[in-house]
PDB file of C-alpha atoms and ligand atoms in Angstrom:
ATOM      1  CA  MET A   1     -12.876  15.951 -65.836  1.00 74.00           C
ATOM      2  CA  ALA A   2     -14.467  12.735 -67.166  1.00 90.00           C
ATOM      3  CA  LEU A   3     -18.038  11.928 -66.165  1.00 95.00           C
ATOM      4  CA  PRO A   4     -18.758   8.963 -63.884  1.00 96.00           C
ATOM      5  CA  LYS A   5     -19.498   5.802 -65.849  1.00 98.00           C
ATOM      6  CA  LEU A   6     -22.292   3.432 -64.836  1.00 98.00           C
ATOM      7  CA  TYR A   7     -22.060  -0.125 -66.132  1.00 98.00           C
ATOM      8  CA  MET A   8     -25.567  -1.505 -66.088  1.00 98.00           C
ATOM      9  CA  ASN A   9     -28.133  -3.816 -67.609  1.00 97.00           C
ATOM     10  CA  PRO A  10     -31.724  -2.522 -67.885  1.00 96.00           C
ATOM     11  CA  GLY A  11     -34.057  -4.114 -65.337  1.00 96.00           C
ATOM     12  CA  SER A  12     -31.256  -5.670 -63.301  1.00 97.00           C
ATOM     13  CA  CYS A  13     -30.124  -4.655 -59.817  1.00 98.00           C
ATOM     14  CA  THR A  14     -28.238  -1.818 -61.508  1.00 98.00           C
ATOM     15  CA  THR A  15     -31.595  -0.032 -61.800  1.00 98.00           C
ATOM     16  CA  GLY A  16     -31.213   0.822 -58.096  1.00 98.00           C
ATOM     17  CA  ILE A  17     -27.916   2.652 -58.695  1.00 98.00           C
ATOM     18  CA  HIS A  18     -29.356   4.281 -61.816  1.00 98.00           C
ATOM     19  CA  ILE A  19     -32.186   5.638 -59.632  1.00 98.00           C
ATOM     20  CA  ILE A  20     -29.781   7.077 -57.061  1.00 98.00           C
ATOM     21  CA  LEU A  21     -27.786   8.838 -59.797  1.00 98.00           C
ATOM     22  CA  GLN A  22     -30.977  10.193 -61.329  1.00 98.00           C
ATOM     23  CA  GLU A  23     -32.312  11.343 -57.941  1.00 98.00           C
ATOM     24  CA  LEU A  24     -28.997  13.157 -57.380  1.00 98.00           C
ATOM     25  CA  ASP A  25     -29.298  14.750 -60.816  1.00 97.00           C
ATOM     26  CA  VAL A  26     -25.706  13.764 -61.526  1.00 95.00           C
ATOM     27  CA  LEU A  27     -24.432  13.745 -65.096  1.00 96.00           C
ATOM     28  CA  PHE A  28     -23.012  10.337 -65.961  1.00 97.00           C
ATOM     29  CA  GLU A  29     -22.309   8.056 -68.886  1.00 97.00           C
ATOM     30  CA  VAL A  30     -24.170   4.781 -69.301  1.00 97.00           C
ATOM     31  CA  TYR A  31     -22.372   1.626 -70.411  1.00 97.00           C
ATOM     32  CA  PRO A  32     -24.873  -1.183 -71.050  1.00 97.00           C
ATOM     33  CA  VAL A  33     -23.529  -4.648 -70.243  1.00 97.00           C
ATOM     34  CA  ASN A  34     -25.500  -7.412 -71.912  1.00 97.00           C
ATOM     35  CA  LEU A  35     -25.480 -10.201 -69.324  1.00 95.00           C
ATOM     36  CA  LEU A  36     -27.321 -12.652 -71.568  1.00 94.00           C
ATOM     37  CA  ALA A  37     -24.651 -12.186 -74.235  1.00 96.00           C
ATOM     38  CA  GLY A  38     -21.950 -12.676 -71.579  1.00 96.00           C
ATOM     39  CA  GLN A  39     -20.396  -9.224 -71.944  1.00 97.00           C
ATOM     40  CA  HIS A  40     -19.545  -9.268 -68.231  1.00 97.00           C
ATOM     41  CA  GLU A  41     -17.327 -12.308 -68.845  1.00 97.00           C
ATOM     42  CA  THR A  42     -15.208 -10.705 -71.569  1.00 98.00           C
ATOM     43  CA  ALA A  43     -11.526 -10.002 -70.982  1.00 98.00           C
ATOM     44  CA  GLU A  44     -12.219  -6.305 -71.523  1.00 97.00           C
ATOM     45  CA  PHE A  45     -14.824  -6.184 -68.739  1.00 98.00           C
ATOM     46  CA  LYS A  46     -12.842  -8.430 -66.390  1.00 98.00           C
ATOM     47  CA  ALA A  47      -9.824  -6.167 -66.768  1.00 98.00           C
ATOM     48  CA  LEU A  48     -11.937  -3.513 -65.051  1.00 97.00           C
ATOM     49  CA  ASN A  49     -13.847  -5.800 -62.691  1.00 98.00           C
ATOM     50  CA  PRO A  50     -12.555  -9.356 -62.227  1.00 98.00           C
ATOM     51  CA  LYS A  51     -15.768 -10.176 -60.302  1.00 98.00           C
ATOM     52  CA  SER A  52     -17.666  -9.955 -63.638  1.00 98.00           C
ATOM     53  CA  SER A  53     -20.491  -8.204 -61.815  1.00 98.00           C
ATOM     54  CA  ILE A  54     -22.618  -5.143 -62.307  1.00 98.00           C
ATOM     55  CA  PRO A  55     -23.385  -2.551 -61.073  1.00 98.00           C
ATOM     56  CA  MET A  56     -19.964  -1.033 -61.564  1.00 98.00           C
ATOM     57  CA  LEU A  57     -19.295   2.678 -61.309  1.00 98.00           C
ATOM     58  CA  ILE A  58     -16.119   4.361 -62.446  1.00 98.00           C
ATOM     59  CA  THR A  59     -15.740   7.664 -60.668  1.00 97.00           C
ATOM     60  CA  GLU A  60     -14.600  10.962 -62.179  1.00 96.00           C
ATOM     61  CA  GLU A  61     -11.142  10.165 -60.795  1.00 96.00           C
ATOM     62  CA  GLY A  62     -11.129   6.743 -62.458  1.00 96.00           C
ATOM     63  CA  ARG A  63     -11.676   4.654 -59.325  1.00 97.00           C
ATOM     64  CA  VAL A  64     -13.581   1.454 -60.097  1.00 98.00           C
ATOM     65  CA  LEU A  65     -16.377   0.806 -57.589  1.00 98.00           C
ATOM     66  CA  THR A  66     -18.167  -2.537 -57.341  1.00 98.00           C
ATOM     67  CA  GLU A  67     -20.856  -3.970 -55.000  1.00 98.00           C
ATOM     68  CA  PHE A  68     -24.262  -2.305 -54.787  1.00 98.00           C
ATOM     69  CA  GLN A  69     -23.949  -1.165 -51.195  1.00 98.00           C
ATOM     70  CA  ALA A  70     -20.455   0.282 -51.681  1.00 98.00           C
ATOM     71  CA  ILE A  71     -21.497   2.219 -54.786  1.00 98.00           C
ATOM     72  CA  ALA A  72     -24.683   3.488 -53.148  1.00 98.00           C
ATOM     73  CA  TRP A  73     -22.790   4.539 -50.035  1.00 98.00           C
ATOM     74  CA  TRP A  74     -20.124   6.267 -52.101  1.00 98.00           C
ATOM     75  CA  LEU A  75     -22.826   8.248 -53.905  1.00 98.00           C
ATOM     76  CA  GLY A  76     -24.525   9.150 -50.622  1.00 98.00           C
ATOM     77  CA  ARG A  77     -21.232  10.381 -49.136  1.00 98.00           C
ATOM     78  CA  SER A  78     -20.174  12.194 -52.309  1.00 97.00           C
ATOM     79  CA  TYR A  79     -23.388  14.220 -52.475  1.00 97.00           C
ATOM     80  CA  PRO A  80     -24.179  14.873 -48.785  1.00 98.00           C
ATOM     81  CA  GLN A  81     -26.473  17.796 -49.574  1.00 97.00           C
ATOM     82  CA  ALA A  82     -29.078  15.319 -50.888  1.00 98.00           C
ATOM     83  CA  GLY A  83     -29.369  13.667 -47.455  1.00 98.00           C
ATOM     84  CA  PHE A  84     -29.636  10.170 -48.932  1.00 98.00           C
ATOM     85  CA  LEU A  85     -27.801   8.687 -45.927  1.00 98.00           C
ATOM     86  CA  GLY A  86     -30.197  10.288 -43.448  1.00 98.00           C
ATOM     87  CA  SER A  87     -29.051  12.546 -40.653  1.00 97.00           C
ATOM     88  CA  SER A  88     -28.002  10.311 -37.765  1.00 98.00           C
ATOM     89  CA  LEU A  89     -26.142   7.128 -36.923  1.00 98.00           C
ATOM     90  CA  ASP A  90     -29.535   5.507 -36.356  1.00 97.00           C
ATOM     91  CA  ASP A  91     -30.538   6.402 -39.933  1.00 98.00           C
ATOM     92  CA  GLU A  92     -27.261   5.056 -41.312  1.00 98.00           C
ATOM     93  CA  ILE A  93     -27.650   1.764 -39.505  1.00 98.00           C
ATOM     94  CA  SER A  94     -31.269   1.370 -40.676  1.00 97.00           C
ATOM     95  CA  ILE A  95     -30.167   2.061 -44.257  1.00 98.00           C
ATOM     96  CA  LEU A  96     -27.326  -0.467 -44.108  1.00 98.00           C
ATOM     97  CA  GLU A  97     -29.522  -3.076 -42.444  1.00 97.00           C
ATOM     98  CA  VAL A  98     -32.243  -2.902 -45.095  1.00 98.00           C
ATOM     99  CA  MET A  99     -29.846  -2.507 -48.021  1.00 98.00           C
ATOM    100  CA  ASP A 100     -27.750  -5.489 -46.974  1.00 98.00           C
ATOM    101  CA  TYR A 101     -30.809  -7.660 -46.378  1.00 98.00           C
ATOM    102  CA  VAL A 102     -32.178  -6.705 -49.798  1.00 98.00           C
ATOM    103  CA  VAL A 103     -28.949  -7.388 -51.695  1.00 98.00           C
ATOM    104  CA  ALA A 104     -27.454 -10.305 -49.764  1.00 98.00           C
ATOM    105  CA  THR A 105     -30.683 -12.148 -48.975  1.00 98.00           C
ATOM    106  CA  VAL A 106     -33.650 -11.103 -51.131  1.00 98.00           C
ATOM    107  CA  HIS A 107     -31.544 -10.770 -54.297  1.00 98.00           C
ATOM    108  CA  MET A 108     -28.593 -13.137 -53.907  1.00 98.00           C
ATOM    109  CA  GLN A 109     -30.400 -15.895 -51.979  1.00 98.00           C
ATOM    110  CA  GLY A 110     -33.982 -15.424 -53.149  1.00 98.00           C
ATOM    111  CA  PHE A 111     -34.242 -14.066 -56.689  1.00 98.00           C
ATOM    112  CA  ALA A 112     -30.952 -15.671 -57.720  1.00 98.00           C
ATOM    113  CA  ARG A 113     -32.591 -19.080 -57.093  1.00 98.00           C
ATOM    114  CA  ILE A 114     -35.397 -18.080 -59.457  1.00 98.00           C
ATOM    115  CA  PHE A 115     -33.395 -16.289 -62.180  1.00 97.00           C
ATOM    116  CA  THR A 116     -30.297 -18.526 -62.174  1.00 97.00           C
ATOM    117  CA  THR A 117     -31.680 -21.796 -60.823  1.00 98.00           C
ATOM    118  CA  ASP A 118     -29.020 -23.956 -62.497  1.00 97.00           C
ATOM    119  CA  LYS A 119     -26.296 -22.240 -60.460  1.00 96.00           C
ATOM    120  CA  PHE A 120     -27.874 -23.725 -57.321  1.00 97.00           C
ATOM    121  CA  SER A 121     -28.346 -27.227 -58.692  1.00 97.00           C
ATOM    122  CA  PRO A 122     -27.152 -28.736 -61.982  1.00 95.00           C
ATOM    123  CA  ASN A 123     -29.896 -31.346 -61.593  1.00 96.00           C
ATOM    124  CA  ALA A 124     -33.030 -30.269 -63.516  1.00 96.00           C
ATOM    125  CA  ASP A 125     -35.198 -32.474 -61.276  1.00 96.00           C
ATOM    126  CA  GLU A 126     -34.358 -30.212 -58.365  1.00 97.00           C
ATOM    127  CA  HIS A 127     -35.044 -26.918 -60.111  1.00 98.00           C
ATOM    128  CA  GLU A 128     -38.642 -26.561 -58.982  1.00 97.00           C
ATOM    129  CA  ALA A 129     -37.598 -27.153 -55.364  1.00 98.00           C
ATOM    130  CA  VAL A 130     -34.794 -24.573 -55.689  1.00 98.00           C
ATOM    131  CA  LYS A 131     -37.271 -22.020 -57.041  1.00 98.00           C
ATOM    132  CA  GLN A 132     -39.652 -22.726 -54.175  1.00 98.00           C
ATOM    133  CA  GLN A 133     -36.788 -22.159 -51.733  1.00 98.00           C
ATOM    134  CA  GLY A 134     -36.146 -18.828 -53.434  1.00 98.00           C
ATOM    135  CA  LEU A 135     -39.798 -17.853 -53.146  1.00 98.00           C
ATOM    136  CA  ALA A 136     -39.827 -18.731 -49.438  1.00 98.00           C
ATOM    137  CA  ILE A 137     -36.684 -16.666 -48.800  1.00 98.00           C
ATOM    138  CA  ILE A 138     -38.197 -13.671 -50.613  1.00 98.00           C
ATOM    139  CA  ALA A 139     -41.545 -13.961 -48.793  1.00 98.00           C
ATOM    140  CA  LYS A 140     -39.910 -14.131 -45.351  1.00 98.00           C
ATOM    141  CA  ALA A 141     -37.489 -11.264 -46.027  1.00 98.00           C
ATOM    142  CA  MET A 142     -40.021  -8.922 -47.619  1.00 98.00           C
ATOM    143  CA  ASP A 143     -42.397  -9.521 -44.721  1.00 98.00           C
ATOM    144  CA  ILE A 144     -39.646  -8.543 -42.265  1.00 98.00           C
ATOM    145  CA  ILE A 145     -38.608  -5.477 -44.293  1.00 97.00           C
ATOM    146  CA  GLY A 146     -42.223  -4.356 -44.735  1.00 96.00           C
ATOM    147  CA  LYS A 147     -42.852  -4.493 -40.985  1.00 95.00           C
ATOM    148  CA  GLN A 148     -39.642  -2.575 -40.321  1.00 92.00           C
ATOM    149  CA  PHE A 149     -40.934   0.679 -41.754  1.00 90.00           C
ATOM    150  CA  ILE A 150     -44.668   0.550 -41.060  1.00 92.00           C
ATOM    151  CA  GLY A 151     -45.975   4.103 -40.622  1.00 93.00           C
ATOM    152  CA  ARG A 152     -43.117   5.627 -42.655  1.00 96.00           C
ATOM    153  CA  GLU A 153     -43.218   6.479 -46.345  1.00 97.00           C
ATOM    154  CA  TYR A 154     -39.615   5.447 -46.929  1.00 98.00           C
ATOM    155  CA  VAL A 155     -37.172   3.223 -45.054  1.00 98.00           C
ATOM    156  CA  ILE A 156     -35.945   6.002 -42.747  1.00 97.00           C
ATOM    157  CA  GLY A 157     -38.844   8.402 -43.356  1.00 97.00           C
ATOM    158  CA  ASN A 158     -37.311  10.403 -46.206  1.00 98.00           C
ATOM    159  CA  PHE A 159     -35.937   8.886 -49.409  1.00 98.00           C
ATOM    160  CA  SER A 160     -32.520   7.254 -48.941  1.00 98.00           C
ATOM    161  CA  ILE A 161     -30.258   4.897 -50.872  1.00 98.00           C
ATOM    162  CA  ALA A 162     -32.034   1.989 -49.123  1.00 98.00           C
ATOM    163  CA  ASP A 163     -35.259   2.831 -50.976  1.00 98.00           C
ATOM    164  CA  ALA A 164     -33.509   2.443 -54.327  1.00 98.00           C
ATOM    165  CA  ALA A 165     -32.296  -1.010 -53.253  1.00 98.00           C
ATOM    166  CA  LEU A 166     -35.714  -2.001 -51.945  1.00 98.00           C
ATOM    167  CA  PHE A 167     -37.322  -0.766 -55.139  1.00 98.00           C
ATOM    168  CA  TYR A 168     -35.372  -3.029 -57.468  1.00 98.00           C
ATOM    169  CA  VAL A 169     -36.473  -6.180 -55.645  1.00 98.00           C
ATOM    170  CA  GLU A 170     -40.050  -4.898 -55.403  1.00 98.00           C
ATOM    171  CA  PHE A 171     -39.895  -4.262 -59.144  1.00 98.00           C
ATOM    172  CA  TRP A 172     -38.691  -7.821 -59.763  1.00 98.00           C
ATOM    173  CA  ALA A 173     -41.430  -9.184 -57.498  1.00 98.00           C
ATOM    174  CA  VAL A 174     -44.147  -7.323 -59.399  1.00 98.00           C
ATOM    175  CA  LYS A 175     -42.683  -8.354 -62.766  1.00 96.00           C
ATOM    176  CA  THR A 176     -42.613 -12.025 -61.734  1.00 97.00           C
ATOM    177  CA  ASN A 177     -46.043 -11.983 -60.039  1.00 97.00           C
ATOM    178  CA  ILE A 178     -44.721 -12.453 -56.523  1.00 98.00           C
ATOM    179  CA  LYS A 179     -47.139 -10.985 -54.010  1.00 97.00           C
ATOM    180  CA  LEU A 180     -45.632  -8.201 -51.921  1.00 98.00           C
ATOM    181  CA  PRO A 181     -46.652  -7.383 -48.337  1.00 97.00           C
ATOM    182  CA  VAL A 182     -49.017  -4.381 -48.233  1.00 96.00           C
ATOM    183  CA  ASN A 183     -46.367  -1.976 -46.949  1.00 96.00           C
ATOM    184  CA  CYS A 184     -43.847  -2.956 -49.632  1.00 98.00           C
ATOM    185  CA  MET A 185     -46.485  -2.650 -52.347  1.00 98.00           C
ATOM    186  CA  ALA A 186     -47.339   0.838 -51.070  1.00 97.00           C
ATOM    187  CA  HIS A 187     -43.610   1.669 -51.079  1.00 98.00           C
ATOM    188  CA  TYR A 188     -43.268   0.381 -54.647  1.00 98.00           C
ATOM    189  CA  GLN A 189     -46.199   2.527 -55.787  1.00 97.00           C
ATOM    190  CA  ARG A 190     -44.822   5.565 -53.942  1.00 98.00           C
ATOM    191  CA  MET A 191     -41.472   5.058 -55.671  1.00 98.00           C
ATOM    192  CA  LEU A 192     -43.193   4.853 -59.056  1.00 98.00           C
ATOM    193  CA  LYS A 193     -44.567   8.344 -58.481  1.00 97.00           C
ATOM    194  CA  ARG A 194     -41.091   9.845 -58.127  1.00 98.00           C
ATOM    195  CA  PRO A 195     -40.065  11.653 -61.330  1.00 98.00           C
ATOM    196  CA  ALA A 196     -36.525  10.248 -61.156  1.00 98.00           C
ATOM    197  CA  VAL A 197     -37.807   6.677 -60.898  1.00 98.00           C
ATOM    198  CA  ARG A 198     -40.185   7.180 -63.818  1.00 97.00           C
ATOM    199  CA  GLN A 199     -37.357   8.677 -65.838  1.00 97.00           C
ATOM    200  CA  VAL A 200     -35.053   5.730 -65.105  1.00 97.00           C
ATOM    201  CA  LEU A 201     -37.700   3.157 -65.992  1.00 97.00           C
ATOM    202  CA  MET A 202     -38.447   4.975 -69.229  1.00 96.00           C
ATOM    203  CA  GLU A 203     -34.735   5.136 -70.095  1.00 96.00           C
ATOM    204  CA  GLU A 204     -34.439   1.415 -69.343  1.00 96.00           C
ATOM    205  CA  GLY A 205     -37.284   0.663 -71.730  1.00 94.00           C
ATOM    206  CA  TYR A 206     -40.203   0.086 -69.349  1.00 92.00           C
ATOM    207  CA  ARG A 207     -43.661   1.440 -69.830  1.00 78.00           C
ATOM    208  CA  PHE A 208     -46.207   1.587 -67.075  1.00 64.00           C
ATOM    209  CA  SER A 209     -49.551   3.255 -66.616  1.00 55.00           C
ATOM    210  CA  GLY A 210     -50.858   5.182 -63.624  1.00 48.00           C
ATOM    211  CA  ALA A 211     -49.328   4.760 -60.184  1.00 43.00           C
ATOM    212  CA  ALA A 212     -48.579   1.064 -60.297  1.00 42.00           C
TER     213      ALA A 212
HETATM  214  N1  GSH B 301     -22.787  -8.565 -54.850  1.00 62.61           N
HETATM  215  C1  GSH B 301     -22.880  -7.866 -56.111  1.00 62.61           C
HETATM  216  C2  GSH B 301     -23.698  -8.718 -57.014  1.00 62.61           C
HETATM  217  C3  GSH B 301     -24.575  -8.034 -57.979  1.00 62.61           C
HETATM  218  C4  GSH B 301     -25.129  -9.003 -58.997  1.00 62.61           C
HETATM  219  O1  GSH B 301     -25.371 -10.193 -58.735  1.00 62.61           O
HETATM  220  N2  GSH B 301     -25.357  -8.481 -60.181  1.00 62.61           N
HETATM  221  C5  GSH B 301     -25.845  -9.285 -61.257  1.00 62.61           C
HETATM  222  C6  GSH B 301     -26.820  -8.483 -62.094  1.00 62.61           C
HETATM  223  S1  GSH B 301     -28.319  -8.108 -61.190  1.00 62.61           S
HETATM  224  C7  GSH B 301     -24.660  -9.728 -62.067  1.00 62.61           C
HETATM  225  O2  GSH B 301     -23.679  -9.022 -62.187  1.00 62.61           O
HETATM  226  N3  GSH B 301     -24.754 -10.924 -62.627  1.00 62.61           N
HETATM  227  C8  GSH B 301     -23.720 -11.484 -63.421  1.00 62.61           C
HETATM  228  C9  GSH B 301     -22.909 -12.512 -62.705  1.00 62.61           C
HETATM  229  O3  GSH B 301     -22.879 -12.483 -61.454  1.00 62.61           O
HETATM  230  O4  GSH B 301     -22.306 -13.331 -63.360  1.00 62.61           O
HETATM  231  C10 GSH B 301     -23.426  -6.468 -55.882  1.00 62.61           C
HETATM  232  O5  GSH B 301     -24.072  -6.240 -54.857  1.00 62.61           O
HETATM  233  O6  GSH B 301     -23.165  -5.583 -56.687  1.00 62.61           O
END
């Protein structure tokens, strides 16, 4: 049977799905999609995913999965022995709550305003204000998320798919010099100590020293 195929771009939100696959020790094929070169807008890519978005995962059976949360959930359900969805309904709800807040708010509302400012306003005079809005959205959301798991090492205690989502926005924050709340910074550093995370970052071309 064919291996699952991950369509990704190093350092993008796809890093979160890459981490889950690596943590699961699943064999998969990597298909880099160069966003800057517009590869996600080609007819070939759109024939697979008309949303033109990554991450995209094509399963062993050939099913095309899109949307971070859907892909992460599919992986969690497909490899239940790993326990990446926790062990109770409470765990599942906490995972979904954090993952959705990370993707829909921190990423799509916050970082999107910083990385793709012109999509929010064609007027260059407004770009600084749009970026500041993005920064405010990120600061508020990360503060809320950080408080949500005080006293726990990971979102639900043990590593789950929500930690991979949280990590990619923490990684972006560190890379763009956005200050993280203490608990999120500790989470980021804890994630960096995980062999699978280090492996993914190395494969995606990042070098880092020590724990942070
Ligand atoms: N809602 C989607 C969006 C993901 C997303 O925005 N991905 C970015 C890369 S980090 C992307 O595909 N950008 C290209 C575009 O939207 O045109 C998801 O959760 O998977």
